[in-house]
mmCIF file of C-alpha atoms in Angstrom:
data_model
loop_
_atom_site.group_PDB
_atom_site.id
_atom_site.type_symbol
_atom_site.label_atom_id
_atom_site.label_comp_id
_atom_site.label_asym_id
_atom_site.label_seq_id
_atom_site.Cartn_x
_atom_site.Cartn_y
_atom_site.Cartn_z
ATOM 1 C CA UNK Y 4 17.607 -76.081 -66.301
ATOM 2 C CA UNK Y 5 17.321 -75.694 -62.415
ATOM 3 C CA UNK Y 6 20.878 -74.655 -62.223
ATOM 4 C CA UNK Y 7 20.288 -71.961 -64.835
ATOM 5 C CA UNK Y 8 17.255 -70.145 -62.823
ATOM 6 C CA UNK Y 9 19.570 -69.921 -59.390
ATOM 7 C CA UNK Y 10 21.180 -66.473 -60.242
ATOM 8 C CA UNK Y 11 17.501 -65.058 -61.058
ATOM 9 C CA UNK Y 12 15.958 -66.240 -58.085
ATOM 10 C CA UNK Y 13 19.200 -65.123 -56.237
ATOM 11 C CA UNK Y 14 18.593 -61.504 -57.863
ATOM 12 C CA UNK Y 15 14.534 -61.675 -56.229
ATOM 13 C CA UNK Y 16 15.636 -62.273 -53.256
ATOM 14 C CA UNK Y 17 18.206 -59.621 -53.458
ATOM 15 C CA UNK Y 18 15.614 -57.085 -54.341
ATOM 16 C CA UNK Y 19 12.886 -58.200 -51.843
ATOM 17 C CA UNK Y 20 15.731 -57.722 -49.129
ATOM 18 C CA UNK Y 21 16.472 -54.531 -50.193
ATOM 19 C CA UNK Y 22 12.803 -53.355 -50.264
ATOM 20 C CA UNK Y 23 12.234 -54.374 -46.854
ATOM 21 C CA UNK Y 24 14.998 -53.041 -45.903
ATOM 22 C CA UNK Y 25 13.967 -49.899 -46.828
ATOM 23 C CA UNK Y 26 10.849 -50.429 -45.437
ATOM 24 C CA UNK Y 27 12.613 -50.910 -41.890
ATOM 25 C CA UNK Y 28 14.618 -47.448 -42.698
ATOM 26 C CA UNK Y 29 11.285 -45.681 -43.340
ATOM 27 C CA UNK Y 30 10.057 -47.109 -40.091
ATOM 28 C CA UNK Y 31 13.003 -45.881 -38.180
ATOM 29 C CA UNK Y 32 12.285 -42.108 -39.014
ATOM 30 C CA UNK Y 33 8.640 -42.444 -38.520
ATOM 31 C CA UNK Y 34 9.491 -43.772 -34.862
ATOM 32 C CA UNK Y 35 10.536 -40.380 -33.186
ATOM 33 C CA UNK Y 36 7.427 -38.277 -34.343
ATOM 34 C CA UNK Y 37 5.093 -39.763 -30.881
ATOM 35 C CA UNK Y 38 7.635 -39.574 -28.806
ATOM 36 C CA UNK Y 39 7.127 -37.581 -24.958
ATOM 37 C CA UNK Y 40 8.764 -34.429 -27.068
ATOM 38 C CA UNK Y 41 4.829 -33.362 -27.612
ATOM 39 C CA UNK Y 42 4.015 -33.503 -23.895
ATOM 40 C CA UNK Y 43 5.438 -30.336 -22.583
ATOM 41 C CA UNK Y 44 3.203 -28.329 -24.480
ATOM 42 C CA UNK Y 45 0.772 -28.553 -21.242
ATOM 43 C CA UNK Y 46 3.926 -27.373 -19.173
ATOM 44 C CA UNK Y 47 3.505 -23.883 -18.953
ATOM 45 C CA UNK Y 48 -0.296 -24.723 -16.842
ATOM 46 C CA UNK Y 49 1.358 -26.105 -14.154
ATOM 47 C CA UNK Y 50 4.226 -23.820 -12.923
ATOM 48 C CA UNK Y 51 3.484 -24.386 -9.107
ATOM 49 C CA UNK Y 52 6.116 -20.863 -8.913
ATOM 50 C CA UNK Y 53 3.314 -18.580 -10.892
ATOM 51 C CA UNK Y 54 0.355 -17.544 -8.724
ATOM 52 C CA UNK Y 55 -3.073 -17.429 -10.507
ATOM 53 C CA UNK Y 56 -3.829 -13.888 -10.601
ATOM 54 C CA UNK Y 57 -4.339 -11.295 -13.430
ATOM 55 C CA UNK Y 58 -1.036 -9.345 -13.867
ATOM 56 C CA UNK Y 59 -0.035 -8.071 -17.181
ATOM 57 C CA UNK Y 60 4.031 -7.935 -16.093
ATOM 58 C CA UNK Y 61 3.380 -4.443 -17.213
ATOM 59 C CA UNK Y 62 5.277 -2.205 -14.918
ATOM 60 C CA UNK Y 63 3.677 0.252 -12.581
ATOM 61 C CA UNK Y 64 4.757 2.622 -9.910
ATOM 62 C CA UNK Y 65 3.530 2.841 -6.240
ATOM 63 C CA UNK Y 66 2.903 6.173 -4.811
ATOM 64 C CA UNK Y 67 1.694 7.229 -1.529
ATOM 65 C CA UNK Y 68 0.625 10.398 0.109
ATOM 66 C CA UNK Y 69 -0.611 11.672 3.665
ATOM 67 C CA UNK Y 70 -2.088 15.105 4.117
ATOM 68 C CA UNK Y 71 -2.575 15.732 7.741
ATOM 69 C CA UNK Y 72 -4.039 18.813 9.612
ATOM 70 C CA UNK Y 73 -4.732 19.520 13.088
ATOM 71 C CA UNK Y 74 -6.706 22.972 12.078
ATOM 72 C CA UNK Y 75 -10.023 21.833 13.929
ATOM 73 C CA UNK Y 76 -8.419 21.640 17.201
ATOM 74 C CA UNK Y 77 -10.031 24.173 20.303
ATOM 75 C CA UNK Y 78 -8.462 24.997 23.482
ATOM 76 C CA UNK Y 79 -10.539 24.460 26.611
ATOM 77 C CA UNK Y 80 -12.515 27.352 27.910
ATOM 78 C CA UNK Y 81 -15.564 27.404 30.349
ATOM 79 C CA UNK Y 82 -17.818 26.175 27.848
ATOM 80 C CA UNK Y 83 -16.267 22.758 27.354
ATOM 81 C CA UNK Y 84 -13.293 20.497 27.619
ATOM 82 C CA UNK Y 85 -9.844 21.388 25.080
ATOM 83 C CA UNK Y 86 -10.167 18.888 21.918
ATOM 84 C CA UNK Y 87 -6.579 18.093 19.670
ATOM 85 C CA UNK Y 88 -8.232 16.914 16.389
ATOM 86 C CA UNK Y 89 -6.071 15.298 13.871
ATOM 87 C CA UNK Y 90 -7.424 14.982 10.469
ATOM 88 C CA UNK Y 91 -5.174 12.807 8.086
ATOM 89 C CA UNK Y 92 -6.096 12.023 4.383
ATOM 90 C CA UNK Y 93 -4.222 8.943 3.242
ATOM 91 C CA UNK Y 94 -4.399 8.010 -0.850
ATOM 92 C CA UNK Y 95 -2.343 5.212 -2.044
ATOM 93 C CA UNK Y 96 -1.573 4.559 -6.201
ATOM 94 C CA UNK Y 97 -0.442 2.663 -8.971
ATOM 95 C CA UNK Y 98 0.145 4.664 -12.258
ATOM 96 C CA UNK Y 99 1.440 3.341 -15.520
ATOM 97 C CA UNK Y 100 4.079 4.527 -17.519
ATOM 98 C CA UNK Y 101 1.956 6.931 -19.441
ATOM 99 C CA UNK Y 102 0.842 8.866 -16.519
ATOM 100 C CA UNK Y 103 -2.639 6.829 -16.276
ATOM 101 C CA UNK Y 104 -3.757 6.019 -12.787
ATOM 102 C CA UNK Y 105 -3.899 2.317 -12.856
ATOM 103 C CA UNK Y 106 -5.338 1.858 -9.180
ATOM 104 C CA UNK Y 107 -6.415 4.184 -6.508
ATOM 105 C CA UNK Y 108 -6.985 3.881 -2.760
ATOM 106 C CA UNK Y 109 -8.502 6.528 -0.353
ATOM 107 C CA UNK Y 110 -8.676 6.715 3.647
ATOM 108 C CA UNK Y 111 -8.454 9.115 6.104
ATOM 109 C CA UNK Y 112 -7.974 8.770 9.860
ATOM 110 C CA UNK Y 113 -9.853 11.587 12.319
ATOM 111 C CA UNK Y 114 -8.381 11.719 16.259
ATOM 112 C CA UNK Y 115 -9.563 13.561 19.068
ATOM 113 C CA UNK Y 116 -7.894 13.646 22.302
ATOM 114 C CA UNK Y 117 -9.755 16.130 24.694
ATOM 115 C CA UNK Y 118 -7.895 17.686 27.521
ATOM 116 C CA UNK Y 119 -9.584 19.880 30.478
ATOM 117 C CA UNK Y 120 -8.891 23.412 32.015
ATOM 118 C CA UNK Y 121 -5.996 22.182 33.682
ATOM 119 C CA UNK Y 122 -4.156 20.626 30.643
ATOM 120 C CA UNK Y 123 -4.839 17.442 32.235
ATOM 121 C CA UNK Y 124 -5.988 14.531 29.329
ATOM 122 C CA UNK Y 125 -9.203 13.037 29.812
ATOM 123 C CA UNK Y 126 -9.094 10.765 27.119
ATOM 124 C CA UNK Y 127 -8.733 6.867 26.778
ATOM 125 C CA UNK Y 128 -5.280 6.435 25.059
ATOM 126 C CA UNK Y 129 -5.292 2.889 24.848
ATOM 127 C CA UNK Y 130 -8.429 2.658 22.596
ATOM 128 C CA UNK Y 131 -7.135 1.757 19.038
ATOM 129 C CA UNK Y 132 -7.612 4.820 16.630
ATOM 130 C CA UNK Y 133 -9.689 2.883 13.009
ATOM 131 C CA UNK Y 134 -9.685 4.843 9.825
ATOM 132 C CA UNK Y 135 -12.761 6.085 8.342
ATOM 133 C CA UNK Y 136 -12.574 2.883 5.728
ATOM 134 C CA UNK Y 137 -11.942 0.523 8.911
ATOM 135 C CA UNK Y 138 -15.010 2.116 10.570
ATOM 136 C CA UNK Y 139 -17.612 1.765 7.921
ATOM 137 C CA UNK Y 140 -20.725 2.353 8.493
ATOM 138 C CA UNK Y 141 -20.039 3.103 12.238
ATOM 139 C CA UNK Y 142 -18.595 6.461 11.409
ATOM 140 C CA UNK Y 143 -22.404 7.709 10.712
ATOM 141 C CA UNK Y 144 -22.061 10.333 7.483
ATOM 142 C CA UNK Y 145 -24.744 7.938 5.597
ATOM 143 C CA UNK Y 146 -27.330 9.244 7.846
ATOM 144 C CA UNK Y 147 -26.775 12.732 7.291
ATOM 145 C CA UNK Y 148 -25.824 12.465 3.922
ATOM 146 C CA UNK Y 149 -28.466 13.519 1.020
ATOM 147 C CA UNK Y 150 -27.761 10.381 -0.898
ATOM 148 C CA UNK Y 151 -27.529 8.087 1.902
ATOM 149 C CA UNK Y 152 -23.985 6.649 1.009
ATOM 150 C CA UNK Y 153 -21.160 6.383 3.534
ATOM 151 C CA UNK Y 154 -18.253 8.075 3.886
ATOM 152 C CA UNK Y 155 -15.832 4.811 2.915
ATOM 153 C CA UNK Y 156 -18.562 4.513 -0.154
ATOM 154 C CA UNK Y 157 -17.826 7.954 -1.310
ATOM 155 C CA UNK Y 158 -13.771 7.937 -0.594
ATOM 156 C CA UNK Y 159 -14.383 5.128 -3.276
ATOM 157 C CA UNK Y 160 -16.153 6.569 -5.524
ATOM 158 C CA UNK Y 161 -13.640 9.158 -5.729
ATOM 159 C CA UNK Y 162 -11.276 6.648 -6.344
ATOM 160 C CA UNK Y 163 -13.172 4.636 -9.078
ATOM 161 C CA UNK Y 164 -13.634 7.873 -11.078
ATOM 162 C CA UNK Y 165 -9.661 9.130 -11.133
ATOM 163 C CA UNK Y 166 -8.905 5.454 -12.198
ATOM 164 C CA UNK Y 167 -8.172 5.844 -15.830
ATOM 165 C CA UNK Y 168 -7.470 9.492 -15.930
ATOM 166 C CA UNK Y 169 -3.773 11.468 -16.201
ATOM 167 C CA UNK Y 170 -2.827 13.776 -13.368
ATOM 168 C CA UNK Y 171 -3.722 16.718 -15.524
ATOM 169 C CA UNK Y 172 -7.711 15.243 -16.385
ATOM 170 C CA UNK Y 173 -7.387 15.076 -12.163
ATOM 171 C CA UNK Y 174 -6.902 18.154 -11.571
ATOM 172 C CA UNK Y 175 -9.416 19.414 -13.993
ATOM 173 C CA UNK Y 176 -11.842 17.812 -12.537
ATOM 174 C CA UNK Y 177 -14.994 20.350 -11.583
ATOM 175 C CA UNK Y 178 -14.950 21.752 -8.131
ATOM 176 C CA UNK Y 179 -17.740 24.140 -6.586
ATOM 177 C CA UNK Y 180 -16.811 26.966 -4.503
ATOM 178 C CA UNK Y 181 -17.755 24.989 -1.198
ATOM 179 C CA UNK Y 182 -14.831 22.183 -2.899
ATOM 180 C CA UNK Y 183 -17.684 19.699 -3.737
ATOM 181 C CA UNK Y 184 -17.856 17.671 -7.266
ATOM 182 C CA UNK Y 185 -18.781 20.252 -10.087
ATOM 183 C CA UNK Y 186 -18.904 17.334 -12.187
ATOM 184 C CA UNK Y 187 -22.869 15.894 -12.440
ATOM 185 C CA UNK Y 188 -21.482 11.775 -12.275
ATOM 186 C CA UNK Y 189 -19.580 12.369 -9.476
ATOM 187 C CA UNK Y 190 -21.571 14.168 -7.479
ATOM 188 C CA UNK Y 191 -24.372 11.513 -8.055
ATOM 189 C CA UNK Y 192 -22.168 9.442 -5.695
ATOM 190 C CA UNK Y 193 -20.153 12.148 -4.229
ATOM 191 C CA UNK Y 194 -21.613 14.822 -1.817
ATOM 192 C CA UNK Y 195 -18.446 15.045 0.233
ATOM 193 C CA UNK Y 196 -15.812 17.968 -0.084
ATOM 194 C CA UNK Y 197 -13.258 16.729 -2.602
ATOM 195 C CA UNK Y 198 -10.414 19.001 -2.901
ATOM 196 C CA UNK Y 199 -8.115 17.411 -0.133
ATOM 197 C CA UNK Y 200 -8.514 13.881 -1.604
ATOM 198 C CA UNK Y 201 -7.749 15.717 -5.139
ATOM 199 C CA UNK Y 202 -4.783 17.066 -3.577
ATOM 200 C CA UNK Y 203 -3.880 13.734 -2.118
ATOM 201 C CA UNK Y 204 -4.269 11.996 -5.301
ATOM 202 C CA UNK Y 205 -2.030 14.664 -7.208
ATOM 203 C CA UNK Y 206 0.517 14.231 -4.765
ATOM 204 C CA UNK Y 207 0.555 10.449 -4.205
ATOM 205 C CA UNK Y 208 1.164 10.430 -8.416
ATOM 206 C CA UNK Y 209 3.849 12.447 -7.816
ATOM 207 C CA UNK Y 210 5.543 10.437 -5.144
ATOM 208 C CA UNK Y 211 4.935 7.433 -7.116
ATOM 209 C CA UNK Y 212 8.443 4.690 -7.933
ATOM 210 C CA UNK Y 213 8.954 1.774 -9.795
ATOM 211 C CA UNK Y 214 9.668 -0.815 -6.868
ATOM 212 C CA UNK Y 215 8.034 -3.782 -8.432
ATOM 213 C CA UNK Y 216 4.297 -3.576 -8.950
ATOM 214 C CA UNK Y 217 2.965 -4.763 -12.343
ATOM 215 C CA UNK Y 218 -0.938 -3.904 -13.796
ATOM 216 C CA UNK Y 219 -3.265 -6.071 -12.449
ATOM 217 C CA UNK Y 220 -2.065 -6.588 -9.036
ATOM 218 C CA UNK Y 221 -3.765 -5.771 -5.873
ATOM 219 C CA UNK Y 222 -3.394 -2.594 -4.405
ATOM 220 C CA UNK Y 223 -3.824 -2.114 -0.458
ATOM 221 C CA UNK Y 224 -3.846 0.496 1.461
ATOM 222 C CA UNK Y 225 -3.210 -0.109 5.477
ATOM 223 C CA UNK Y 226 -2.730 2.016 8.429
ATOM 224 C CA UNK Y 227 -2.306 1.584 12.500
ATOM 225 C CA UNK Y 228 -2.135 4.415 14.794
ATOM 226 C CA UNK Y 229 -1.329 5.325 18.500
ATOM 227 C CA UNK Y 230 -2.551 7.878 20.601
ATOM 228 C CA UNK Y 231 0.335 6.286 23.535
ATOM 229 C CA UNK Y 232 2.952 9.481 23.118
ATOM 230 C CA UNK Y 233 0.502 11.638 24.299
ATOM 231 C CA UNK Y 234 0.936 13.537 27.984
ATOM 232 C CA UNK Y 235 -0.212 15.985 30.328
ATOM 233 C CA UNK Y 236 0.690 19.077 31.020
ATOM 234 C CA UNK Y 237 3.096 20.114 33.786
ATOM 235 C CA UNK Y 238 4.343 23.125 35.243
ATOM 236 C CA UNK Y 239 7.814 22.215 33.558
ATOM 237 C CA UNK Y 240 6.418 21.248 29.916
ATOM 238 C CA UNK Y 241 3.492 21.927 27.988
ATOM 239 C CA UNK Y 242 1.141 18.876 27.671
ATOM 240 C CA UNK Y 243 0.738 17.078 24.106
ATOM 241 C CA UNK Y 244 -1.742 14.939 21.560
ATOM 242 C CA UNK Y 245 -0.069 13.140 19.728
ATOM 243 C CA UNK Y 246 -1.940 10.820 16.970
ATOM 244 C CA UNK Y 247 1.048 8.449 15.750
ATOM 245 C CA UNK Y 248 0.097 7.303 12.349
ATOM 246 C CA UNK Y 249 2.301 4.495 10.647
ATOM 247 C CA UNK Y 250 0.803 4.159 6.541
ATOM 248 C CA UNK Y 251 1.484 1.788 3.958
ATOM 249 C CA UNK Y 252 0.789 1.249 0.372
ATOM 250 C CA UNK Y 253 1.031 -2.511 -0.657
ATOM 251 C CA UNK Y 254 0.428 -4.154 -3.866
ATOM 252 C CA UNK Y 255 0.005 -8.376 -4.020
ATOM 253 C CA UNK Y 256 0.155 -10.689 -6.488
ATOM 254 C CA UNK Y 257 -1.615 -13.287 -5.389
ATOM 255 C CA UNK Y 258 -0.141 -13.657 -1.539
ATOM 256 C CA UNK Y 259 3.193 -12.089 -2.832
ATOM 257 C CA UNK Y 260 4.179 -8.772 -1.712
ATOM 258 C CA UNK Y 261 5.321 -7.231 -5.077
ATOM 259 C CA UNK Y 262 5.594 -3.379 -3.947
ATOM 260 C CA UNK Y 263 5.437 -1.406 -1.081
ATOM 261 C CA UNK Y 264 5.772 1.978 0.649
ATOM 262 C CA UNK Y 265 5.991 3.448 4.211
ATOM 263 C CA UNK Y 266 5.526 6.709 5.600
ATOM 264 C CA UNK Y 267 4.518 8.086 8.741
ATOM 265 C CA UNK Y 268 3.275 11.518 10.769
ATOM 266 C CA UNK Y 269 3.148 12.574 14.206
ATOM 267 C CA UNK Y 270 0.246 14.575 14.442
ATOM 268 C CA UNK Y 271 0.756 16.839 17.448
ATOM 269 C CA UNK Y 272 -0.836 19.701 19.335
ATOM 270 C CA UNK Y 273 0.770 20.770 22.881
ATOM 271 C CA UNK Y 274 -1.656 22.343 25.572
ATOM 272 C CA UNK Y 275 -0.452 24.337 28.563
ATOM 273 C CA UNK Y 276 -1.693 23.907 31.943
ATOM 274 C CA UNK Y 277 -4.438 25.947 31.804
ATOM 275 C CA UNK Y 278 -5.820 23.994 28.909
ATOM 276 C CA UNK Y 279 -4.751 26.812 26.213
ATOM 277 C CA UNK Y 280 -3.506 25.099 22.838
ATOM 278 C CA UNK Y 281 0.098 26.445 22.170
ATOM 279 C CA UNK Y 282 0.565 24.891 19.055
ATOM 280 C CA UNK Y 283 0.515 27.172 15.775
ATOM 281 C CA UNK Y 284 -2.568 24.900 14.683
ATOM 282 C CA UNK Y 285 -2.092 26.682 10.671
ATOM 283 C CA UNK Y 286 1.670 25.098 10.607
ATOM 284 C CA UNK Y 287 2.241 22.125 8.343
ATOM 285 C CA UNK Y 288 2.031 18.762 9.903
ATOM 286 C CA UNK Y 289 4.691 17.002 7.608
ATOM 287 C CA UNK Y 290 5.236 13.161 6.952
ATOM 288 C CA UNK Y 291 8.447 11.665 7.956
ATOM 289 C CA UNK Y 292 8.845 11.094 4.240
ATOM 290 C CA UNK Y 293 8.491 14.463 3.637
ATOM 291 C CA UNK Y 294 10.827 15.681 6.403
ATOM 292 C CA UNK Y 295 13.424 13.151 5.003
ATOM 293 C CA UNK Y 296 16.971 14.322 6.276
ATOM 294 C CA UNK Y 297 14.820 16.920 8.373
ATOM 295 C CA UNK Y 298 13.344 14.282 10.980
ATOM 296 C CA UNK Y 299 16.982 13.543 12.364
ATOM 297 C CA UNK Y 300 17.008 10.273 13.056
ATOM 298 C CA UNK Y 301 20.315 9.536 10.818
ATOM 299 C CA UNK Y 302 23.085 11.266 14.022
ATOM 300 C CA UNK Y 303 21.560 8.559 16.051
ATOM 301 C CA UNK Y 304 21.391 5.653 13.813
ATOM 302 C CA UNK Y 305 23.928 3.051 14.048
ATOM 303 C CA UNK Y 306 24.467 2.469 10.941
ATOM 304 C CA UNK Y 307 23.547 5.921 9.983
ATOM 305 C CA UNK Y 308 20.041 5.610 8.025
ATOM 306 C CA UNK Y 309 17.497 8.514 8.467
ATOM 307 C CA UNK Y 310 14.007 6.997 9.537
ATOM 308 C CA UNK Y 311 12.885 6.688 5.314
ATOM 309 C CA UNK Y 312 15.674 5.126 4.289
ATOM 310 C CA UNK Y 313 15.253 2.406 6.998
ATOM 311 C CA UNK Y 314 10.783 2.454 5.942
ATOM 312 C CA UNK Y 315 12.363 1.730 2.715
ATOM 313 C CA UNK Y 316 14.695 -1.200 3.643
ATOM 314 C CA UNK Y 317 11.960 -2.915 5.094
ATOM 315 C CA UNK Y 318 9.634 -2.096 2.435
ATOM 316 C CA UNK Y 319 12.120 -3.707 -0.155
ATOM 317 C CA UNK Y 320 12.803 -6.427 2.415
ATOM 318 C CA UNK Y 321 9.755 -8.069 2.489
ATOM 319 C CA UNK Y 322 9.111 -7.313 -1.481
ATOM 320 C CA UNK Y 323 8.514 -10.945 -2.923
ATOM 321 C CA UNK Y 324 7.414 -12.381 0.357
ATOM 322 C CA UNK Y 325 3.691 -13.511 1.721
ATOM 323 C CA UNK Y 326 2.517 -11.914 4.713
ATOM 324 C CA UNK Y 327 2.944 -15.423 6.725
ATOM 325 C CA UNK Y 328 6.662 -14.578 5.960
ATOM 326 C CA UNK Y 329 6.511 -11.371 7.155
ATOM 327 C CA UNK Y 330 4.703 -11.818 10.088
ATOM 328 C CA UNK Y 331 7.282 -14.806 10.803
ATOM 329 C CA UNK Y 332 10.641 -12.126 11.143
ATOM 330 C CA UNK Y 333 12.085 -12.687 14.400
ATOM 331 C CA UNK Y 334 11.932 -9.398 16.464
ATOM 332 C CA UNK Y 335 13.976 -8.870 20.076
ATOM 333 C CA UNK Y 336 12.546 -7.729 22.931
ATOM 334 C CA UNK Y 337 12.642 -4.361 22.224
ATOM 335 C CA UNK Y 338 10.508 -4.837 18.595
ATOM 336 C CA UNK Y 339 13.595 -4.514 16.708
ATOM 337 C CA UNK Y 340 14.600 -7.444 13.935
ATOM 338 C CA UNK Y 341 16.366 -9.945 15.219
ATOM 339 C CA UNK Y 342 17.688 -10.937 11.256
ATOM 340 C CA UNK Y 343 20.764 -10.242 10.506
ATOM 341 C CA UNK Y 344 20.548 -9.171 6.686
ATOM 342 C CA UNK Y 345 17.120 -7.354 7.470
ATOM 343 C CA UNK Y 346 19.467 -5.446 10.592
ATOM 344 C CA UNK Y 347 21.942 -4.342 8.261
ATOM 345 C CA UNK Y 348 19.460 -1.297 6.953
ATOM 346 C CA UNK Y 349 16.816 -1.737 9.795
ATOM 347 C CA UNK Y 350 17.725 -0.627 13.239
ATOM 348 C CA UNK Y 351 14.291 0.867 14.310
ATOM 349 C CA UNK Y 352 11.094 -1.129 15.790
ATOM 350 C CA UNK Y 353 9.405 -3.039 13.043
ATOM 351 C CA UNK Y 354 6.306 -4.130 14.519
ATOM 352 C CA UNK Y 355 3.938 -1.263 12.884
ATOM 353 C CA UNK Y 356 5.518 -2.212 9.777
ATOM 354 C CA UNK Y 357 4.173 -5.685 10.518
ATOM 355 C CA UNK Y 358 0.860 -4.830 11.573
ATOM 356 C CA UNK Y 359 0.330 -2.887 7.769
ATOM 357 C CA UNK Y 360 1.589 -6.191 5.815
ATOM 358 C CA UNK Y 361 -0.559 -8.471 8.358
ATOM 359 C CA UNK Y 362 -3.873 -6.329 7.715
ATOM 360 C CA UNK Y 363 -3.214 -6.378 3.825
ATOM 361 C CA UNK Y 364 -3.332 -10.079 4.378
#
């Protein structure tokens, strides 16, 4: 009897095997499903390489514009001392593909240099020249004006209202015949003629490239200028103002320089010796942009670069940098860059280009 119940148990055993074994199998497959694989889900949060900022990655371009006149310069005469005024309107933009201005920035930067009867200059060159936005309330038009708003509070209102708006809904914006707002919203913050920063604003659209910028990122607007060119007059040479403005429009991501553009204008009015202006104060006062091949700088350059082709190897230099980085370029003693792939398209002094990306910071 026992020996006739061996192959049966020997069967139940065989199946029991078999069913844990496929137990074990089942187990197997279930193993991989907790494994780390999940984790990098949370990966994305902690790229150290992404600054926290709020960029779309939609593309925009960077424009800038100066518009500079001299017109409310006087010669001397026995009522008073000869003044060179130089009046310079400075707008800075980002504008999307579509033709909407994305971001707008508006300064302007007013110089007087006075000279006397004998062409002799009787101002302080060495005090630093601040644009209107630099001197807030110290330049004083909230005291006259009827709304009792500054002139860097107007500037950006103007800005604030074009932001949003196509070139062409610019310039159909309202304007009176004494070039004020027409329009009732923005002359509720806006008492100020408008038409130059208009014109500006048309023009810094125009000028605007792709060099980087994306929606969302901060856009800067920066300026230094000298008054240091300027000289007397002699019996040899006429005397000159000159108001030596060095612009840039900068936009940041975070502390990452991800566009930027230079330009630059000598404002200048000569003066003979008797304190009589000799410059045709009516005549254009163009930006070295603007001149371009005009300015001549390129029969002198060593490696034969006009003076806005080397704005724009800088500018494209220090494009995905931080201003620390920037401000870090070795220069030699004579301002110029001492690196050697930043030398290859920069030959001239770099150090106003420095001072725009270090105020920006």
């Amino acid at each position: 009897m026992p020996m006739k119940r061996l192959p049966a148990i020997a069967l139940s055993l065989a199946l029991i095997l078999g069913l844990l074994a496929g137990c074990g199998t089942t187990a197997v497959v279930a193993v991989p499903a907790p494994t780390p694989s999940a984790t990098p889900t949370e990966a994305p949060a902690a790229q150290p390489s992404s600054p926290v900022d709020a960029s779309s990655g939609e593309a925009v371009k960077t424009g800038l514009a100066l518009i500079t006149s001299v017109g409310s310069s006087t010669s001397a005469s026995a009522e008073g001392d000869g003044l060179a005024q130089a009046d310079i309107t400075l707008v800075a933009v980002t504008v999307g593909e579509d033709g909407v201005i994305d971001d707008c920035v508006i300064d302007a930067i007013q110089s007087k240099v006075n000279f006397d009867a004998a062409g002799q200059l009787i101002t302080d060159l060495s005090i630093p020249v601040a644009s209107k936005n630099e001197r807030g309330d110290d330049y004083g038009m909230w005291k006259a004006s009827s709304i009792g708003k500054e002139w860097n509070e107007q500037a950006q209102a103007i800005a604030d209202y074009v932001v949003g708006k196509t070139i062409d809904q610019v310039t159909g914006i309202a304007v009176t015949e004494d070039g004020k707002a027409g329009d009732a919203d923005l002359a509720a913050s806006v008492t100020m003629s408008i038409g130059g920063y208009l014109e500006g604003i048309q023009q810094a659209v125009a000028n605007a490239q792709h060099l980087g910028a994306s929606k969302g990122d901060t856009l800067v607007l920066t300026s230094t200028t000298s008054l240091s060119d300027s000289k007397n007059a002699t019996a040899e040479e006429d005397g000159l103002a000159q108001a030596y403005a060095t612009v840039g429009a900068i936009t940041m991501n975070g502390d990452t320089i991800t566009s930027m553009v230079i330009d630059a204008v000598q404002a200048s009015v000569n003066f003979d010796t008797a304190g009589q202006i000799t410059t045709d104060l009516t005549a254009a006062q163009p930006s070295k942009n603007q001149l371009g091949d005009d300015y001549g700088m390129r029969k002198a350059s060593s490696i034969g670069k006009e003076w806005y082709e080397q704005a724009a190897g800088f500018a494209a230099y220090v494009t995905g940098k931080t201003p620390a980085e920037v401000s870090g370029i070795a220069v030699t003693e004579d301002g110029k860059t001492a690196d050697a792939d930043l030398a290859a398209s920069v030959t001239i002094s770099i150090g106003a280009f420095q001072t725009l990306v270090d105020k920006a910071a």
